[in-house]
Short mmCIF file of C-alpha atoms and ligand atoms in Angstrom, two decimals:
data_model
loop_
_atom_site.label_atom_id
_atom_site.label_comp_id
_atom_site.label_asym_id
_atom_site.label_seq_id
_atom_site.Cartn_x
_atom_site.Cartn_y
_atom_site.Cartn_z
CA MET A 1 99.55 187.12 -85.16
CA LEU A 2 101.78 184.16 -84.33
CA ASP A 3 102.64 184.01 -88.06
CA VAL A 4 103.66 187.69 -87.89
CA LEU A 5 105.70 187.06 -84.76
CA ASN A 6 107.44 184.09 -86.39
CA GLN A 7 108.20 186.08 -89.55
CA GLU A 8 109.90 188.71 -87.39
CA LEU A 9 111.83 186.06 -85.46
CA ILE A 10 112.97 184.36 -88.68
CA HIS A 11 114.09 187.72 -90.17
CA LYS A 12 116.13 188.33 -87.02
CA GLY A 13 117.70 184.86 -87.33
CA ASP A 14 115.88 183.56 -84.23
CA GLU A 15 113.98 180.30 -83.92
CA PRO A 16 110.24 180.62 -84.58
CA VAL A 17 107.70 179.64 -81.91
CA ALA A 18 106.28 176.15 -82.56
CA PHE A 19 102.47 176.09 -82.60
CA GLU A 20 99.80 174.07 -84.38
CA SER A 21 97.01 175.10 -86.75
CA ASP A 22 95.35 173.70 -89.83
CA CYS A 23 91.93 174.84 -91.07
CA ARG A 24 92.03 178.28 -89.41
CA GLU A 25 88.25 178.42 -89.58
CA GLY A 26 87.22 176.64 -86.40
CA ILE A 27 86.48 173.17 -87.73
CA CYS A 28 89.55 170.97 -87.29
CA GLY A 29 90.41 171.33 -83.58
CA THR A 30 94.16 171.60 -84.17
CA CYS A 31 94.84 175.08 -82.83
CA GLY A 32 94.35 174.89 -79.08
CA LEU A 33 96.27 177.41 -77.00
CA VAL A 34 95.72 179.01 -73.63
CA VAL A 35 95.31 182.75 -74.22
CA ASN A 36 95.32 185.00 -71.15
CA GLY A 37 94.62 182.01 -68.93
CA LEU A 38 91.70 180.58 -70.92
CA PRO A 39 91.79 177.67 -73.36
CA HIS A 40 91.00 179.26 -76.77
CA GLY A 41 91.06 182.72 -75.17
CA PRO A 42 88.37 185.11 -74.02
CA MET A 43 85.86 184.84 -76.89
CA PRO A 44 83.07 182.34 -76.05
CA GLY A 45 82.25 179.71 -78.65
CA ALA A 46 85.40 180.28 -80.71
CA CYS A 47 88.63 178.42 -81.37
CA THR A 48 92.03 180.05 -81.02
CA CYS A 49 92.19 180.53 -84.81
CA GLN A 50 88.92 182.50 -84.68
CA LEU A 51 90.22 184.85 -81.99
CA HIS A 52 90.90 188.07 -83.87
CA MET A 53 93.26 190.77 -82.65
CA ARG A 54 90.29 193.15 -82.56
CA THR A 55 89.22 191.20 -79.44
CA PHE A 56 92.04 193.01 -77.62
CA LYS A 57 92.79 196.67 -76.96
CA ASP A 58 95.83 198.52 -78.31
CA GLY A 59 98.78 197.99 -76.01
CA ASP A 60 97.36 194.88 -74.34
CA THR A 61 99.87 192.27 -73.26
CA ILE A 62 98.71 188.82 -74.41
CA TYR A 63 99.90 185.72 -72.59
CA ILE A 64 99.98 182.54 -74.66
CA GLU A 65 100.67 179.11 -73.19
CA PRO A 66 100.24 175.51 -74.33
CA PHE A 67 97.39 173.35 -73.07
CA ARG A 68 98.53 171.85 -69.79
CA ALA A 69 97.22 168.41 -68.80
CA LYS A 70 98.74 165.07 -67.87
CA GLY A 71 97.07 163.53 -70.93
CA PHE A 72 98.62 166.15 -73.27
CA PRO A 73 102.42 166.11 -72.80
CA ILE A 74 104.15 169.18 -74.23
CA ILE A 75 106.21 168.45 -77.36
CA LYS A 76 107.67 171.89 -77.94
CA ASP A 77 106.73 175.51 -77.15
CA LEU A 78 102.96 175.62 -77.75
CA VAL A 79 102.60 172.15 -79.29
CA VAL A 80 101.17 169.33 -77.17
CA ASP A 81 100.76 165.64 -77.96
CA ARG A 82 97.02 164.94 -78.26
CA SER A 83 97.42 161.43 -79.62
CA HIS A 84 95.68 160.04 -76.52
CA PHE A 85 92.48 161.48 -78.01
CA ASP A 86 93.12 159.40 -81.13
CA ARG A 87 93.50 156.30 -78.96
CA ILE A 88 90.17 157.00 -77.25
CA ILE A 89 88.50 157.22 -80.68
CA GLN A 90 90.31 154.10 -81.88
CA ALA A 91 88.98 152.27 -78.80
CA GLY A 92 85.34 152.81 -79.71
CA GLY A 93 84.48 156.09 -81.44
CA PHE A 94 83.18 154.43 -84.58
CA VAL A 95 80.42 152.24 -85.97
CA SER A 96 81.41 148.90 -87.55
CA THR A 97 79.72 148.48 -90.92
CA ARG A 98 80.02 146.02 -93.73
CA THR A 99 81.42 147.55 -96.87
CA GLY A 100 79.32 147.53 -99.97
CA SER A 101 76.69 149.77 -101.46
CA ALA A 102 74.99 152.33 -99.24
CA GLY A 103 71.71 151.28 -97.68
CA GLU A 104 68.41 152.96 -98.50
CA ALA A 105 68.52 156.30 -96.66
CA ASN A 106 64.98 155.97 -95.28
CA ALA A 107 65.30 152.34 -94.20
CA ILE A 108 65.97 153.36 -90.59
CA LEU A 109 63.93 156.38 -89.55
CA VAL A 110 65.36 158.78 -86.95
CA SER A 111 63.12 161.38 -85.36
CA LYS A 112 64.13 165.03 -85.77
CA ASP A 113 64.70 165.72 -82.07
CA VAL A 114 67.02 162.69 -81.77
CA ALA A 115 68.83 163.61 -84.99
CA ASP A 116 69.27 167.21 -83.77
CA LEU A 117 70.68 166.06 -80.42
CA ALA A 118 73.08 163.65 -82.14
CA MET A 119 74.23 166.48 -84.40
CA ASP A 120 74.79 168.74 -81.36
CA ALA A 121 77.10 166.07 -79.95
CA ALA A 122 78.76 165.55 -83.33
CA GLU A 123 79.88 169.19 -83.33
CA CYS A 124 82.83 168.29 -81.07
CA ILE A 125 86.03 168.90 -83.02
CA GLY A 126 88.39 167.14 -80.60
CA CYS A 127 90.34 170.27 -79.76
CA GLY A 128 91.04 169.29 -76.14
CA ALA A 129 90.13 172.63 -74.54
CA CYS A 130 87.80 170.73 -72.19
CA VAL A 131 90.77 168.74 -70.88
CA ALA A 132 92.97 171.84 -70.56
CA SER A 133 90.32 173.70 -68.55
CA CYS A 134 89.49 170.85 -66.18
CA PRO A 135 91.21 170.76 -62.75
CA ASN A 136 91.23 166.95 -63.09
CA GLY A 137 92.45 166.97 -66.69
CA ALA A 138 89.34 164.94 -67.55
CA SER A 139 88.37 164.09 -71.10
CA ALA A 140 84.75 163.50 -70.09
CA LEU A 141 83.16 166.18 -72.30
CA PHE A 142 85.03 165.02 -75.39
CA MET A 143 84.25 161.35 -74.73
CA SER A 144 80.64 162.05 -73.86
CA ALA A 145 80.10 163.90 -77.13
CA LYS A 146 81.41 160.92 -79.11
CA VAL A 147 79.59 158.31 -77.01
CA SER A 148 76.30 160.24 -77.18
CA GLN A 149 76.52 160.99 -80.88
CA LEU A 150 76.71 157.27 -81.63
CA ALA A 151 74.45 155.98 -78.83
CA LEU A 152 71.62 158.29 -79.90
CA LEU A 153 71.42 156.91 -83.42
CA PRO A 154 70.14 153.41 -84.20
CA GLN A 155 73.28 152.62 -86.20
CA GLY A 156 75.32 153.04 -83.00
CA HIS A 157 73.18 150.83 -80.76
CA PRO A 158 74.70 147.38 -81.41
CA GLU A 159 78.14 148.42 -80.10
CA ARG A 160 77.08 150.92 -77.45
CA ALA A 161 78.13 148.90 -74.36
CA ARG A 162 81.48 147.81 -75.75
CA ARG A 163 82.10 151.35 -77.01
CA VAL A 164 81.63 153.24 -73.75
CA LEU A 165 83.61 150.70 -71.70
CA ALA A 166 86.50 150.72 -74.16
CA MET A 167 86.60 154.51 -74.47
CA VAL A 168 86.57 155.06 -70.69
CA ASP A 169 89.35 152.48 -70.29
CA ALA A 170 91.39 154.22 -73.00
CA ALA A 171 90.93 157.57 -71.24
CA GLU A 172 92.17 156.14 -67.96
CA GLN A 173 95.20 154.66 -69.69
CA GLY A 174 95.86 158.03 -71.34
CA GLY A 175 96.20 159.73 -67.96
CA PHE A 176 92.96 161.72 -68.07
CA GLY A 177 91.22 162.30 -64.74
CA ALA A 178 87.59 161.79 -63.74
CA CYS A 179 84.81 164.34 -64.03
CA SER A 180 83.82 166.12 -60.81
CA ASN A 181 81.32 168.54 -62.36
CA HIS A 182 83.34 171.76 -62.29
CA ARG A 183 81.77 172.68 -65.67
CA GLU A 184 84.89 174.51 -66.83
CA CYS A 185 84.88 172.29 -69.92
CA GLU A 186 81.44 173.48 -71.00
CA ALA A 187 82.48 177.12 -70.46
CA VAL A 188 85.50 176.96 -72.77
CA CYS A 189 84.25 174.52 -75.41
CA PRO A 190 84.34 176.29 -78.79
CA LYS A 191 81.36 174.21 -79.94
CA GLN A 192 79.47 174.77 -76.67
CA ILE A 193 78.96 171.07 -76.07
CA SER A 194 76.63 170.65 -73.08
CA ILE A 195 77.68 168.69 -69.99
CA ASN A 196 74.29 167.00 -70.27
CA PHE A 197 76.17 164.68 -72.60
CA ILE A 198 78.43 163.68 -69.68
CA ALA A 199 75.32 162.61 -67.77
CA ARG A 200 74.22 160.66 -70.84
CA MET A 201 77.66 158.97 -71.06
CA ASN A 202 77.48 158.05 -67.38
CA ARG A 203 74.10 156.40 -67.96
CA GLU A 204 75.57 154.56 -70.93
CA TYR A 205 78.43 153.42 -68.71
CA ALA A 206 76.12 152.23 -65.92
CA ARG A 207 73.91 150.48 -68.48
CA ALA A 208 76.96 148.73 -69.94
CA ILE A 209 78.22 147.62 -66.52
CA PHE A 210 74.94 146.53 -64.98
CA CYS A 211 72.88 145.38 -67.95
CA ASP A 212 74.99 144.37 -70.91
CA ALA A 213 77.87 142.83 -68.94
CA GLY A 214 75.32 140.87 -66.89
CA ASN A 215 73.50 139.72 -70.02
CA GLN A 216 76.76 138.43 -71.41
CA GLY A 217 77.17 136.32 -68.27
CA GLY A 218 80.48 137.99 -67.50
CA LYS A 219 81.52 140.29 -64.72
CA ARG A 220 83.60 143.32 -65.41
CA GLU A 221 85.67 144.86 -62.71
CA GLY A 222 84.45 148.39 -61.95
CA SER A 223 86.52 151.20 -63.34
CA LYS A 224 88.00 153.94 -61.18
CA ARG A 225 85.37 156.06 -62.84
CA SER A 226 82.44 153.98 -61.76
CA GLY A 227 81.27 156.99 -59.74
CA GLU A 228 80.77 158.91 -62.96
S1 SF4 B 1 83.99 168.81 -76.16
FE1 SF4 B 1 84.42 170.93 -76.91
S2 SF4 B 1 86.34 171.51 -75.87
FE2 SF4 B 1 86.18 169.26 -75.74
S3 SF4 B 1 87.28 168.44 -77.50
FE3 SF4 B 1 85.11 168.64 -78.13
S4 SF4 B 1 84.99 170.68 -79.07
FE4 SF4 B 1 86.91 170.67 -77.91
S1 FES B 2 93.04 175.70 -86.95
FE1 FES B 2 91.32 174.36 -87.24
S2 FES B 2 90.03 174.85 -85.56
FE2 FES B 2 91.63 176.30 -85.41
#
């Protein structure tokens, strides 16, 4: 519908409305908008690009706004800068591996329940609706999905302490707030990521502070988020 609107604006010689989209099938996380006051609009478990006009009644007025959060500065119209999410991923949302031929697939066995849980976390598409819905502008649900996805699998274990500490630090530097369990993030998440993953991330964080940092003989100053 925004394409239709922009076609009309262009035909009239007006400037089109700037907005972002890419896959238009709910998998890339590019298209976040606030529709009628809700990040991604009123349809549960769907991205903005999956929100069809049949969701609304004839004659409805639809209010569209950009995501609003300190960590997502507005660039223009409906486009926000979500590069702080990239910096959180760059800080630790990966597994370091040596290049070379792929290992034998069955060399490290993963039980089905653990694999399923890791895949639930891996469904996060980095859209940022969780941040936009949170009164604290927290990125906890996004971070927790990434931290949990990697911490659950054996390949992610060696870097788990460094990862969670670095990602939480990057979130603080990006201007995201701390989680205070409002659960708005879970309600608007198009992939229905559970806040149980936030609890898992908090345990990872505590483990990193109290166990791994101690084992390394070093002390790390507590983060503002140490209550998480
Ligand atoms: S946790 Fe959900 S709302 Fe947050 S970035 Fe991931 S998919 Fe989007
Ligand atoms: S455009 Fe890719 S998720 Fe909406």
